[in-house]
Amino acid sequence: MERSTIVRVHEGLHARPATRFVKLAKGFESDVELVKDGKAVSAKSSVKLMLLAVKENQEVTVRANGADAIEAIEALIGYLENPKAGLDDEAEPQRPANDAGQAASASAPQSVPAAAGEANGLRGVAASEGVAIGPAFAHFPPEIAGQGRMLQAEEIAGEIDRFRAAVAAVQARMDRALAQDSLSAADRGIVAALRDIAADDSLTGEAEKAIRGGNDAVSAVITAASTIAADFSAVDDHYLNARADDVHAVGRQICLVLLGQDDVSLESIPEGAILIADDIGAWDLARAPLKRIGGVICGHGGATSHIAIIARSRGIPAVLGLGDQVNALRIARDVALDGNTGHVIIDPDEATRADYAGRVEAAAKERAGLTVFKMVTPKSADGKVIEVAANIGSLEEIEAAQEAGAMGVGLFRTELLFMRHMHLPSEDMQAETYAALAKAFAPYPVIVRTLDIGGDKPIAGIEFPDEENPFLGWRGIRMCLDRPDIFKRQLRALLRAAVHGNIKVMLPMVSDISEVTRTRALVDECAAELKAEGVPHATFDLGVMIETPAAVLIAPALAKEVAFFSIGTNDLTQYIMAADRLNPTVAKLNDVTNPAVMSAIELTAKAGVAAGIMVGMCGEAAGRPDLIPAFIEMGLTELSMSPASIQRAKKTITAMTAGD
Ligand code: PEP
Ligand code: MG
């Protein structure tokens, strides 16, 4: 018995919906299969289902055979036809973006392309600011090899028992990890995804087949994991490709139990050591004693990878994306790293050692001296409060911002939310994230920037055209207005979150007034929809980033349309100077202190002040003590920066009013 339908599940049968579909299918006695393009797989295996790569709007057939076939088909078709089935991604694993050498998101220090460094020096992506020096802790877990011995017939049953016990032990370990309250939502999602694989018949079935064929259990698991991982890698889907790593991770855990070994643990990392790894896997990351780690160096990863975000939020200096160069560090005794420039020095000589130790000490001293400014509310000479706020890109960074004394968030970059998921985040998931932010900082404002993305940063679920000049192309507000399906989901989520605190919203890359008026119309449309649906929501102030020369030149007109300006000096500098912000060869021109850029800032401030709206700044320049006095004199009343710069900025402003 069978029935066909068009899949309406949002984003198709990716991990969570596939797991739920399987759970539903397992509730029926009948054999159930899902068929796509003539290929049939068991509907009771989430791995097989995921590998079928069923996308939204594709036609599939549900086939069932057994006593409750009618009910099974009814229930499963109902699931596939429900668009909401894919939207509840609360527990969706947030996979690290793993692109080695990836360009920095600007919340991170500027990325530096890997290049030959000085003697015994390497250079990678500067992913988390600060310098560190300490003993090297190389974390390169050894490859696991099978015994390569063919089993005797009478050994097979025992080997299968041993294998099943190992799988059960791994599942139990993962369940224990999931039961820990200390696990963050992101880490919980990662562990839950691994648990799903460990429980899936595909891996265990393949492995048991190999054992029955006479292979020892370890060899069988290695082969089964490689086969399934290869299938995941071959699918044309970014999210599913990342599942290959999960399969290897689970296979590795099962093998270690079979061998009676523990994985090389990060637990024993000495205080202040520099963690060196090719990659830090999701499973390791969820259990690492981050408090003890002095610095992180990785072959993989970029400024937006999971480890980079965690390092930044914990103030751990990090250099990532070293590629194969990381192998040179395997036998290092001591390592020095500079998370501001991406430099790594192996076994530094006395002079370098002294230099780094001095910088580490000076930084610690400065940090200690600055803590008195944490609770200060700085004011300008004319008595206006200057809000010193934080630039963050994830909920993990809230704590660091609060500990620094942030007076709210001046820039919440929503790109990470989109990049860390392998499908577009749902309205519910976004609303929860923005609400959590608003609650954390209330009554201070939280300025959420709408999706600022272009063809230089891939996002699953959005097709970007190839562009000659992506920085001048289809990005930011331009892309959002062309994709109201994506944009409205974000605006609705923001309206819903506004109930929970002081949410403000700003638009990136604005270069024409119509972009503001069209957005406002969409906001009104979303508010009307929410009202009709009876969903609680509240209005928010709408502002714009001033980061294109066009926005500066139309600032007086823009100021009449919006509640605030936030000057994005990172982009404004590159566009005013026509100097790519990621191109080291034109780095000299990419200088915010160039008179051309400073007058653009002044023009913007004048227009905003004249119109009586708030003018703030959220580009990197906002945290520069040498420039802050000039910005305040121009009339800026909000400066938003990386949490690490907040106390220094408060000190600078306080010193201005004290007449120092
Ligand atoms: C800017 O351009 O100054 C800015 C803050 O935005 P981003 O760095 O994210 O482009
Ligand atoms: Mg920008």
Tab-separated table of N, CA, C and O in Angstrom, residues 252-299:
chain	number	residue	atom	x	y	z
A	252	ARG	N	34.169	6.511	16.450
A	252	ARG	CA	35.380	6.567	17.281
A	252	ARG	C	35.062	6.229	18.748
A	252	ARG	O	35.779	5.463	19.387
A	253	GLN	N	33.970	6.793	19.239
A	253	GLN	CA	33.605	6.525	20.632
A	253	GLN	C	33.322	5.043	20.846
A	253	GLN	O	33.736	4.462	21.840
A	254	ILE	N	32.628	4.422	19.887
A	254	ILE	CA	32.317	2.981	20.029
A	254	ILE	C	33.622	2.169	20.023
A	254	ILE	O	33.827	1.281	20.843
A	255	CYS	N	34.528	2.524	19.117
A	255	CYS	CA	35.801	1.792	19.032
A	255	CYS	C	36.592	1.918	20.327
A	255	CYS	O	37.191	0.950	20.802
A	256	LEU	N	36.604	3.114	20.896
A	256	LEU	CA	37.377	3.313	22.127
A	256	LEU	C	36.845	2.431	23.252
A	256	LEU	O	37.618	1.838	23.999
A	257	VAL	N	35.514	2.319	23.340
A	257	VAL	CA	34.947	1.449	24.367
A	257	VAL	C	35.368	0.005	24.089
A	257	VAL	O	35.782	-0.725	24.985
A	258	LEU	N	35.307	-0.408	22.816
A	258	LEU	CA	35.687	-1.780	22.458
A	258	LEU	C	37.144	-2.068	22.816
A	258	LEU	O	37.502	-3.167	23.212
A	259	LEU	N	37.979	-1.033	22.676
A	259	LEU	CA	39.407	-1.223	22.942
A	259	LEU	C	39.751	-0.988	24.410
A	259	LEU	O	40.907	-1.088	24.814
A	260	GLY	N	38.719	-0.602	25.178
A	260	GLY	CA	38.956	-0.326	26.594
A	260	GLY	C	39.831	0.895	26.793
A	260	GLY	O	40.570	1.013	27.761
A	261	GLN	N	39.775	1.819	25.835
A	261	GLN	CA	40.629	3.013	25.948
A	261	GLN	C	39.774	4.247	26.175
A	261	GLN	O	38.611	4.291	25.789
A	262	ASP	N	40.411	5.250	26.738
A	262	ASP	CA	39.752	6.543	26.835
A	262	ASP	C	40.355	7.420	25.768
A	262	ASP	O	41.536	7.275	25.441
A	263	ASP	N	39.577	8.322	25.215
A	263	ASP	CA	40.140	9.216	24.223
A	263	ASP	C	41.120	10.130	24.936
A	263	ASP	O	41.015	10.362	26.132
A	264	VAL	N	42.095	10.629	24.168
A	264	VAL	CA	43.027	11.592	24.744
A	264	VAL	C	42.143	12.714	25.270
A	264	VAL	O	41.396	13.328	24.518
A	265	SER	N	42.197	12.922	26.573
A	265	SER	CA	41.214	13.834	27.149
A	265	SER	C	41.778	15.221	27.327
A	265	SER	O	42.951	15.412	27.623
A	266	LEU	N	40.917	16.192	27.142
A	266	LEU	CA	41.325	17.570	27.391
A	266	LEU	C	41.275	17.867	28.885
A	266	LEU	O	41.746	18.896	29.327
A	267	GLU	N	40.710	16.924	29.636
A	267	GLU	CA	40.573	17.114	31.083
A	267	GLU	C	41.904	17.415	31.744
A	267	GLU	O	41.978	18.149	32.711
A	268	SER	N	42.993	16.798	31.181
A	268	SER	CA	44.279	16.918	31.872
A	268	SER	C	45.087	18.129	31.404
A	268	SER	O	46.264	18.246	31.718
A	269	ILE	N	44.475	19.008	30.658
A	269	ILE	CA	45.237	20.166	30.170
A	269	ILE	C	45.705	21.016	31.365
A	269	ILE	O	44.923	21.346	32.249
A	270	PRO	N	47.025	21.333	31.412
A	270	PRO	CA	47.507	22.110	32.557
A	270	PRO	C	47.027	23.555	32.503
A	270	PRO	O	46.742	24.085	31.416
A	271	GLU	N	46.965	24.174	33.652
A	271	GLU	CA	46.554	25.571	33.777
A	271	GLU	C	47.405	26.442	32.837
A	271	GLU	O	48.636	26.353	32.838
A	272	GLY	N	46.764	27.251	32.043
A	272	GLY	CA	47.487	28.217	31.209
A	272	GLY	C	48.101	27.639	29.950
A	272	GLY	O	48.790	28.343	29.204
A	273	ALA	N	47.872	26.349	29.674
A	273	ALA	CA	48.495	25.754	28.487
A	273	ALA	C	47.799	26.222	27.211
A	273	ALA	O	46.647	26.660	27.232
A	274	ILE	N	48.551	26.110	26.125
A	274	ILE	CA	47.997	26.492	24.822
A	274	ILE	C	47.530	25.209	24.137
A	274	ILE	O	48.337	24.309	23.867
A	275	LEU	N	46.248	25.145	23.872
A	275	LEU	CA	45.665	23.952	23.248
A	275	LEU	C	45.915	23.997	21.739
A	275	LEU	O	45.543	24.957	21.070
A	276	ILE	N	46.563	22.942	21.260
A	276	ILE	CA	46.874	22.876	19.827
A	276	ILE	C	46.180	21.656	19.244
A	276	ILE	O	46.319	20.544	19.763
A	277	ALA	N	45.418	21.846	18.201
A	277	ALA	CA	44.701	20.713	17.610
A	277	ALA	C	44.506	20.971	16.131
A	277	ALA	O	44.590	22.121	15.676
A	278	ASP	N	44.279	19.894	15.406
A	278	ASP	CA	43.942	20.090	14.006
A	278	ASP	C	42.531	20.670	13.956
A	278	ASP	O	42.247	21.638	13.282
A	279	ASP	N	41.669	20.055	14.739
A	279	ASP	CA	40.295	20.520	14.842
A	279	ASP	C	39.812	20.126	16.233
A	279	ASP	O	40.271	19.129	16.771
A	280	ILE	N	38.954	20.912	16.804
A	280	ILE	CA	38.398	20.476	18.081
A	280	ILE	C	36.965	20.077	17.810
A	280	ILE	O	36.136	20.911	17.448
A	281	GLY	N	36.712	18.802	17.940
A	281	GLY	CA	35.403	18.274	17.574
A	281	GLY	C	34.323	18.717	18.529
A	281	GLY	O	34.588	19.146	19.655
A	282	ALA	N	33.107	18.586	18.051
A	282	ALA	CA	31.946	19.002	18.832
A	282	ALA	C	31.901	18.299	20.192
A	282	ALA	O	31.634	18.910	21.220
A	283	TRP	N	32.223	17.022	20.159
A	283	TRP	CA	32.130	16.222	21.382
A	283	TRP	C	33.175	16.698	22.397
A	283	TRP	O	32.905	16.840	23.577
A	284	ASP	N	34.404	16.948	21.910
A	284	ASP	CA	35.467	17.434	22.799
A	284	ASP	C	35.122	18.807	23.350
A	284	ASP	O	35.315	19.103	24.520
A	285	LEU	N	34.615	19.643	22.461
A	285	LEU	CA	34.325	21.025	22.824
A	285	LEU	C	33.286	21.093	23.935
A	285	LEU	O	33.380	21.899	24.855
A	286	ALA	N	32.302	20.200	23.841
A	286	ALA	CA	31.236	20.218	24.841
A	286	ALA	C	31.771	19.856	26.229
A	286	ALA	O	31.136	20.121	27.224
A	287	ARG	N	32.963	19.228	26.275
A	287	ARG	CA	33.469	18.777	27.580
A	287	ARG	C	34.767	19.453	28.008
A	287	ARG	O	35.329	19.108	29.031
A	288	ALA	N	35.280	20.386	27.189
A	288	ALA	CA	36.608	20.957	27.476
A	288	ALA	C	36.599	21.897	28.691
A	288	ALA	O	35.664	22.660	28.864
A	289	PRO	N	37.656	21.821	29.531
A	289	PRO	CA	37.740	22.731	30.688
A	289	PRO	C	38.284	24.085	30.231
A	289	PRO	O	39.463	24.397	30.421
A	290	LEU	N	37.411	24.877	29.628
A	290	LEU	CA	37.870	26.104	28.977
A	290	LEU	C	38.541	27.090	29.941
A	290	LEU	O	39.391	27.869	29.523
A	291	LYS	N	38.168	27.019	31.204
A	291	LYS	CA	38.738	27.968	32.185
A	291	LYS	C	40.249	27.824	32.309
A	291	LYS	O	40.943	28.787	32.605
A	292	ARG	N	40.738	26.594	32.083
A	292	ARG	CA	42.176	26.364	32.278
A	292	ARG	C	42.993	26.678	31.028
A	292	ARG	O	44.210	26.702	31.066
A	293	ILE	N	42.318	26.879	29.907
A	293	ILE	CA	43.048	27.000	28.641
A	293	ILE	C	43.567	28.427	28.441
A	293	ILE	O	42.811	29.396	28.522
A	294	GLY	N	44.885	28.556	28.196
A	294	GLY	CA	45.486	29.884	28.030
A	294	GLY	C	45.283	30.433	26.630
A	294	GLY	O	45.189	31.651	26.431
A	295	GLY	N	45.245	29.555	25.650
A	295	GLY	CA	45.087	29.995	24.259
A	295	GLY	C	44.742	28.797	23.398
A	295	GLY	O	44.912	27.653	23.828
A	296	VAL	N	44.256	29.066	22.193
A	296	VAL	CA	43.863	27.970	21.304
A	296	VAL	C	44.460	28.198	19.919
A	296	VAL	O	44.418	29.319	19.385
A	297	ILE	N	45.018	27.120	19.367
A	297	ILE	CA	45.558	27.177	18.003
A	297	ILE	C	45.021	25.959	17.258
A	297	ILE	O	45.136	24.840	17.743
A	298	CYS	N	44.419	26.187	16.080
A	298	CYS	CA	43.829	25.061	15.342
A	298	CYS	C	44.181	25.109	13.868
A	298	CYS	O	44.293	26.194	13.284
A	299	GLY	N	44.283	23.938	13.284
A	299	GLY	CA	44.469	23.858	11.839
A	299	GLY	C	43.193	24.257	11.114
A	299	GLY	O	43.216	24.984	10.128
